[in-house]
Short mmCIF file of C-alpha atoms in Angstrom, two decimals:
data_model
loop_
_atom_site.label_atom_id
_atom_site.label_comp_id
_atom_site.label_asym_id
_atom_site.label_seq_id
_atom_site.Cartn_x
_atom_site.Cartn_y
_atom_site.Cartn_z
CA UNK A 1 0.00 0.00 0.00
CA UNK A 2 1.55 3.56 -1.12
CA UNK A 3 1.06 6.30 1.63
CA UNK A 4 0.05 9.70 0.54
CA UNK A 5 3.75 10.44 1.63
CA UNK A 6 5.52 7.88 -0.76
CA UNK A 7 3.04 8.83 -3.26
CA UNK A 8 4.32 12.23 -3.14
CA UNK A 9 7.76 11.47 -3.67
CA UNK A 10 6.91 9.39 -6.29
CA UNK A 11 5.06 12.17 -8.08
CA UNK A 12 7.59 14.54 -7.64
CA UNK A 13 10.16 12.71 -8.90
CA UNK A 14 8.66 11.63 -12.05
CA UNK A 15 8.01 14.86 -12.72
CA UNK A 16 11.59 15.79 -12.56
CA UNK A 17 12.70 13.24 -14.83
CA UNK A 18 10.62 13.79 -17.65
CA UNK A 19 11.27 17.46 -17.41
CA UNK A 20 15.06 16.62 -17.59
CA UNK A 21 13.97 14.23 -20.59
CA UNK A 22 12.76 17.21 -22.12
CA UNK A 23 15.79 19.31 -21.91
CA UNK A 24 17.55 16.75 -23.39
CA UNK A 25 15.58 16.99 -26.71
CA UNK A 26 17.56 19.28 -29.09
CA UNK A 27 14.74 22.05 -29.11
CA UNK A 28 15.45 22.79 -33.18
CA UNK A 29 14.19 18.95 -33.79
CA UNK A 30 12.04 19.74 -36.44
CA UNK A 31 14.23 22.25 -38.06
CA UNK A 32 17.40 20.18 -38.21
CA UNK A 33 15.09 17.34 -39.29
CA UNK A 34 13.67 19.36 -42.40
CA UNK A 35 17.69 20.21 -43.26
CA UNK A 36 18.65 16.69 -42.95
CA UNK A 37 15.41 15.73 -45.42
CA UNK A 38 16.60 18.43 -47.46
CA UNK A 39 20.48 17.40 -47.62
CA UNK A 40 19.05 14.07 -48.33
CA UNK A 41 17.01 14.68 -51.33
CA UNK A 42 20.06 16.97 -52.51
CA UNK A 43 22.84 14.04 -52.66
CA UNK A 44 20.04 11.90 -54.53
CA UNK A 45 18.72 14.48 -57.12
CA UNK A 46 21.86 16.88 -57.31
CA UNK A 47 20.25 20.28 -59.09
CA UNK A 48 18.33 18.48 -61.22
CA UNK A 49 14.44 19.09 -60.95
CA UNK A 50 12.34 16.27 -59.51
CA UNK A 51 8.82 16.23 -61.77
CA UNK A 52 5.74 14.67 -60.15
CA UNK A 53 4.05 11.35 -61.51
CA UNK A 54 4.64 8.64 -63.22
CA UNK A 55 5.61 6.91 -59.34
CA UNK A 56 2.44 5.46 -57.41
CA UNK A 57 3.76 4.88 -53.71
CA UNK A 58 1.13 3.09 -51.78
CA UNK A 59 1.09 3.48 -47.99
CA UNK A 60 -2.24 3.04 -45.78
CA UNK A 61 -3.13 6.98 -44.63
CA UNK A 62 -4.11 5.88 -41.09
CA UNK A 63 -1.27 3.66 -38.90
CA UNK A 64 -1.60 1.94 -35.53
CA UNK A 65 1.69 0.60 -35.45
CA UNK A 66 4.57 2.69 -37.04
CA UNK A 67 7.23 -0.14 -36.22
CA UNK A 68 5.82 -1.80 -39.18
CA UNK A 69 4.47 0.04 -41.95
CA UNK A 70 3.30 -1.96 -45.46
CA UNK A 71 4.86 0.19 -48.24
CA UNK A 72 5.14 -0.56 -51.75
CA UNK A 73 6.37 1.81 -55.03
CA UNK A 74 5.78 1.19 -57.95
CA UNK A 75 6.79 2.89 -61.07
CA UNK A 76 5.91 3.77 -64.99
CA UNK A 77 8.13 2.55 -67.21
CA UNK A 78 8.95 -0.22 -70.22
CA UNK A 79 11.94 -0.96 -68.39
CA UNK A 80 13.92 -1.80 -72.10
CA UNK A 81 17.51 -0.78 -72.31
CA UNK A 82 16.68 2.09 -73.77
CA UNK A 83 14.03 3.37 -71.23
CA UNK A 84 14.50 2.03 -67.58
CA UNK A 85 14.18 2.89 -64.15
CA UNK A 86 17.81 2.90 -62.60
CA UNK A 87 16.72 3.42 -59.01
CA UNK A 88 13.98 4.19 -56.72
CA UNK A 89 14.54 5.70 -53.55
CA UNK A 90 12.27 6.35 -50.54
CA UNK A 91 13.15 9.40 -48.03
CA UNK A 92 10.46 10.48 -44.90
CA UNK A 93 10.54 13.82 -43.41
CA UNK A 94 10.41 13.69 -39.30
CA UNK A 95 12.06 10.08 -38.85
CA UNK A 96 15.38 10.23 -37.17
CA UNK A 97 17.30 9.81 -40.42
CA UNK A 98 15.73 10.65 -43.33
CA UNK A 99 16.93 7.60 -45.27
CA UNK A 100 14.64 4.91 -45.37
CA UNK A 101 15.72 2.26 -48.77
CA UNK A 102 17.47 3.05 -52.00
CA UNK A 103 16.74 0.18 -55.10
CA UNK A 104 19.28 0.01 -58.02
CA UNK A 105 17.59 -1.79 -60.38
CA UNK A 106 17.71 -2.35 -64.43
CA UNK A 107 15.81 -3.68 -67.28
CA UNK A 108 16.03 -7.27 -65.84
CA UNK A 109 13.77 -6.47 -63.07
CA UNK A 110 10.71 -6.27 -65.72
CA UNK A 111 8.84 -3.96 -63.71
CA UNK A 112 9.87 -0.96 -61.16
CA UNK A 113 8.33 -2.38 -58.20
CA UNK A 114 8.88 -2.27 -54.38
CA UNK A 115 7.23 -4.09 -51.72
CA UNK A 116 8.21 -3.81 -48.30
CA UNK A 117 7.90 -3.04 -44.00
CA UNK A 118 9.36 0.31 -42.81
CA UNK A 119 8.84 1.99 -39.47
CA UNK A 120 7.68 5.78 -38.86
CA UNK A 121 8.47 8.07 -35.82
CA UNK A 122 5.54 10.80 -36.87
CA UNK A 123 2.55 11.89 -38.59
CA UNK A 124 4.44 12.94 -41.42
CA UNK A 125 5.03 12.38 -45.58
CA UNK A 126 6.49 10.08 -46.93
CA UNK A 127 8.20 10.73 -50.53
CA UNK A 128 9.17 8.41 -52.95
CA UNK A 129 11.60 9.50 -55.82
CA UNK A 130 12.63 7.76 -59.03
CA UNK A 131 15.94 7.99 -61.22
CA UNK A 132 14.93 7.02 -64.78
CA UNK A 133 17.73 6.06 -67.35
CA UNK A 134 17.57 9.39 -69.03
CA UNK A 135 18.76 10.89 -65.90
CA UNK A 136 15.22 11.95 -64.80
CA UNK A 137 13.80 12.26 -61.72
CA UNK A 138 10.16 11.47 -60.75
CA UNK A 139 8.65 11.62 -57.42
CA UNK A 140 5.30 10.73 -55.26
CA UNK A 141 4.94 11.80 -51.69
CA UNK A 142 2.04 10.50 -49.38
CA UNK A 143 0.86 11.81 -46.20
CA UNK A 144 0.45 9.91 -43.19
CA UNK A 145 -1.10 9.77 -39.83
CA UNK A 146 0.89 7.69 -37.27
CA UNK A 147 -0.48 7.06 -33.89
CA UNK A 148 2.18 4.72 -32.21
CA UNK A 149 5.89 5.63 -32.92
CA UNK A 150 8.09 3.56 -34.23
CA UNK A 151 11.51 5.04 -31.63
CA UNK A 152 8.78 6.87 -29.53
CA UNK A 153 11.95 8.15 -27.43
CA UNK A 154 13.61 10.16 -30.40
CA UNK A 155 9.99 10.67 -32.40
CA UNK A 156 8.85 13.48 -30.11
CA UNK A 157 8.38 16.55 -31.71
CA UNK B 1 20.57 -18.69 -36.02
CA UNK B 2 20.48 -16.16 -39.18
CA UNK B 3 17.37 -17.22 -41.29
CA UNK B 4 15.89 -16.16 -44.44
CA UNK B 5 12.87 -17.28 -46.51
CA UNK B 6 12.62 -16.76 -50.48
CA UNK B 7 9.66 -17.59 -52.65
CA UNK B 8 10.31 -17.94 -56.23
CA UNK B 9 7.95 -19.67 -58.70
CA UNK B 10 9.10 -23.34 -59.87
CA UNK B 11 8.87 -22.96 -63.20
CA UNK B 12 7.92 -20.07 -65.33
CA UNK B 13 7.43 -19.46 -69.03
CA UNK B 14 10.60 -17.51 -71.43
CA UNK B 15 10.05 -14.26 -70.98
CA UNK B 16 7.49 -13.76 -67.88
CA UNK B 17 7.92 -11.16 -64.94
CA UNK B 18 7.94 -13.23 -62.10
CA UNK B 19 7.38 -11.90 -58.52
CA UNK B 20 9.75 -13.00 -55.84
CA UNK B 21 9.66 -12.53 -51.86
CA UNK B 22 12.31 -12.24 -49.59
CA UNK B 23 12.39 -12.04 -45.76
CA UNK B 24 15.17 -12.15 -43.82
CA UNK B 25 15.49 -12.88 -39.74
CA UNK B 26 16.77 -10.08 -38.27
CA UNK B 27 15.90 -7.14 -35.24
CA UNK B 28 17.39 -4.21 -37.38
CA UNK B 29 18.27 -2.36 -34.34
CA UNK B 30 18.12 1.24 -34.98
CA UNK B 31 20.94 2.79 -32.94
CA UNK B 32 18.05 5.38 -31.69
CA UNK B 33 16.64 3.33 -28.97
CA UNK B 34 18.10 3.60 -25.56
CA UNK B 35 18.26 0.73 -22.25
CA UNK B 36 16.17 1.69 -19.26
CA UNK B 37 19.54 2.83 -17.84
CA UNK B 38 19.41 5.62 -20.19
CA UNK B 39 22.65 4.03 -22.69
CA UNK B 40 22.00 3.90 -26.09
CA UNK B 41 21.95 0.49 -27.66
CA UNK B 42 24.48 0.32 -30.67
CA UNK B 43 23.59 0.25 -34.16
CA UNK B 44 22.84 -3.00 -35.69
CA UNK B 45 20.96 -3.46 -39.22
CA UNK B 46 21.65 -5.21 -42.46
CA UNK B 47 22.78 -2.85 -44.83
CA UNK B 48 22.66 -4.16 -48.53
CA UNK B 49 20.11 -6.56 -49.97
CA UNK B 50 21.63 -8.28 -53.55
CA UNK B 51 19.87 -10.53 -56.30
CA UNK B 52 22.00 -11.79 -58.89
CA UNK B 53 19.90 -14.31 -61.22
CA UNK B 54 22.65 -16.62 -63.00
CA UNK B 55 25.40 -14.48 -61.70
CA UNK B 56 23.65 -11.20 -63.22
CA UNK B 57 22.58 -8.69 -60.52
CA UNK B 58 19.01 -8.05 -61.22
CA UNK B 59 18.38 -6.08 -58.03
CA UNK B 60 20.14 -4.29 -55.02
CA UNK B 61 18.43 -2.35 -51.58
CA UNK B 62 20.30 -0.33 -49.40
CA UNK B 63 18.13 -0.36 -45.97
CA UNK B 64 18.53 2.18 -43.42
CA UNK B 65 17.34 2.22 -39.84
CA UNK B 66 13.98 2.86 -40.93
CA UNK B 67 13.25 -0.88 -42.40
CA UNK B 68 11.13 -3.23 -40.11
CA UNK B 69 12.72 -5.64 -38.10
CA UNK B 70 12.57 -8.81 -40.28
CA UNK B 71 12.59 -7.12 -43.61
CA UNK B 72 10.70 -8.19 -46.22
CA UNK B 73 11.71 -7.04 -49.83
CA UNK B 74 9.50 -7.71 -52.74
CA UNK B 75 10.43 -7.14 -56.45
CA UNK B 76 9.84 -8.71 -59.89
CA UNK B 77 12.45 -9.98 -62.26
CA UNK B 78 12.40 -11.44 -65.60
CA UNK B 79 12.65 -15.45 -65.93
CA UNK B 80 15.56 -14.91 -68.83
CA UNK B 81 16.87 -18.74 -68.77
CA UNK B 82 16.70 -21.72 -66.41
CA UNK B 83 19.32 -21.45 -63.45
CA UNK B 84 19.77 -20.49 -59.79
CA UNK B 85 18.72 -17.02 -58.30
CA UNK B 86 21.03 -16.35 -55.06
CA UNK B 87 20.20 -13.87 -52.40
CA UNK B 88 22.52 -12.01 -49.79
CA UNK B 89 22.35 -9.88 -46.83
CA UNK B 90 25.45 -8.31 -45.32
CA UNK B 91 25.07 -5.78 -42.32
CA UNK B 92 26.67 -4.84 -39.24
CA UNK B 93 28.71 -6.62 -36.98
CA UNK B 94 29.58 -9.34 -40.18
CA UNK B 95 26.21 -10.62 -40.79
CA UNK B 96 25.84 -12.13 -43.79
CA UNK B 97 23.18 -14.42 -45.25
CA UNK B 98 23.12 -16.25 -48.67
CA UNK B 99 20.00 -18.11 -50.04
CA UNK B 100 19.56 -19.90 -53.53
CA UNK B 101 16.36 -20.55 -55.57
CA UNK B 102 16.43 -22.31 -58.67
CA UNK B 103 13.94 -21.26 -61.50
CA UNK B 104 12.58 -23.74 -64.70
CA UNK B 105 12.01 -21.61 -67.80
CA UNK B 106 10.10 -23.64 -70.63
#
């Protein structure tokens, strides 16, 4: 049995610690986040223009469980020598890293498809981009709403 | 201990896309996620995902953090010629896991 005195202490004390938690958390999270998205989308694409369309990523818009997340891409293309897709990358905005898989790929893989589990810290979008063999880049973002975090320690924003 | 499943079709006709599954057993631990202690558990994924079909690399992932534990990768590849597709996973702290899956093309 807790007395009102324990309980208290207790109280107090928890208190303390998640307000130490707290200052722990770098406070420009969601800034340095949005850079590292940013940096991240830079080393894929360079200064070329990323176009929308021709990708169709797939990702369910409302998630109970961002540990595991059923994501597939898929993308437009013949996939002949002449016209392929050379790689497929997928990025997120508010997880830790912004990195989530990058697919090289060529005309042997018959179609420009992806199928796969990823986790999610946030409520956030997710973009897909695509490098076709002309040098190309063609992108699909989708938005979605997390409700348990994948790294719940890290994902608060 | 290291475990991984592939499902290729038997036998497929010259020329078909075929769809093949992977899943490999492994936590993918992110490097994010901290002990009750408050230390931060080290990093431990696989990193690079290969499919070479007859010695030809058809398809290649780089995974990051962000992948599921046990990750799954789907794809589709061409059934070119009868022979043996072979699968690897290398990662952290040397894991690496080879698979084989032979494919009939009439």
């Amino acid at each position: 049995m807790t007395t009102r005195r324990e309980f208290l202490v207790l109280a107090a004390t928890s208190l303390a610690l998640s307000e130490a938690a707290r200052a722990q958390l770098d406070p420009n999270l969601a800034a340095n986040r949005k850079a590292a998205f940013q940096e991240a989308l830079r080393r894929i694409v360079g200064d070329t223009q990323v176009r929308r369309g021709r990708v169709k990523l797939q990702l369910p818009p409302l998630i109970d469980n961002g540990n595991s997340v059923p994501l597939s891409v898929a993308v437009e293309s013949p996939m002949t020598e002449a016209d392929h897709v050379r790689a497929i990358h997928v990025l997120t905005e508010k997880n830790p890293l912004p990195d989530v898989a990058s697919v090289r790929l060529g005309p042997r893989a018959g179609r420009a498809t992806l199928s796969t589990r990823v986790r999610l810290a946030d409520t956030q979008s997710v973009t897909a981009i695509a490098q076709m063999s002309d040098g190309s880049f063609w992108s699909d973002s989708a938005e979605v709403v997390v409700t348990l975090s994948a790294c719940l320690e890290e994902g608060l924003i | 201990m290291a475990r991984a499943i592939v499902n290729v079709p038997a036998r497929a006709k010259r020329g078909e896309i075929v769809e093949v599954k992977t899943l490999a057993q492994h936590p993918m631990e992110t490097g994010f996620r901290r002990t009750q202690t408050g230390e931060l558990i080290p990093r431990d994924i696989i990193r690079r995902f290969t499919c070479t079909y007859n010695g030809t690399e058809v398809y290649r992932v780089d995974l990051h953090p962000a992948m599921s534990a046990n990750p799954l990768i789907a794809f589709s590849t061409i059934a070119t010629e009868t022979g043996t597709l072979a699968f690897q996973w290398a990662g952290d702290n040397g894991y690496s896991v080879t698979e084989t899956a032979s494919i009939r093309v009439e």
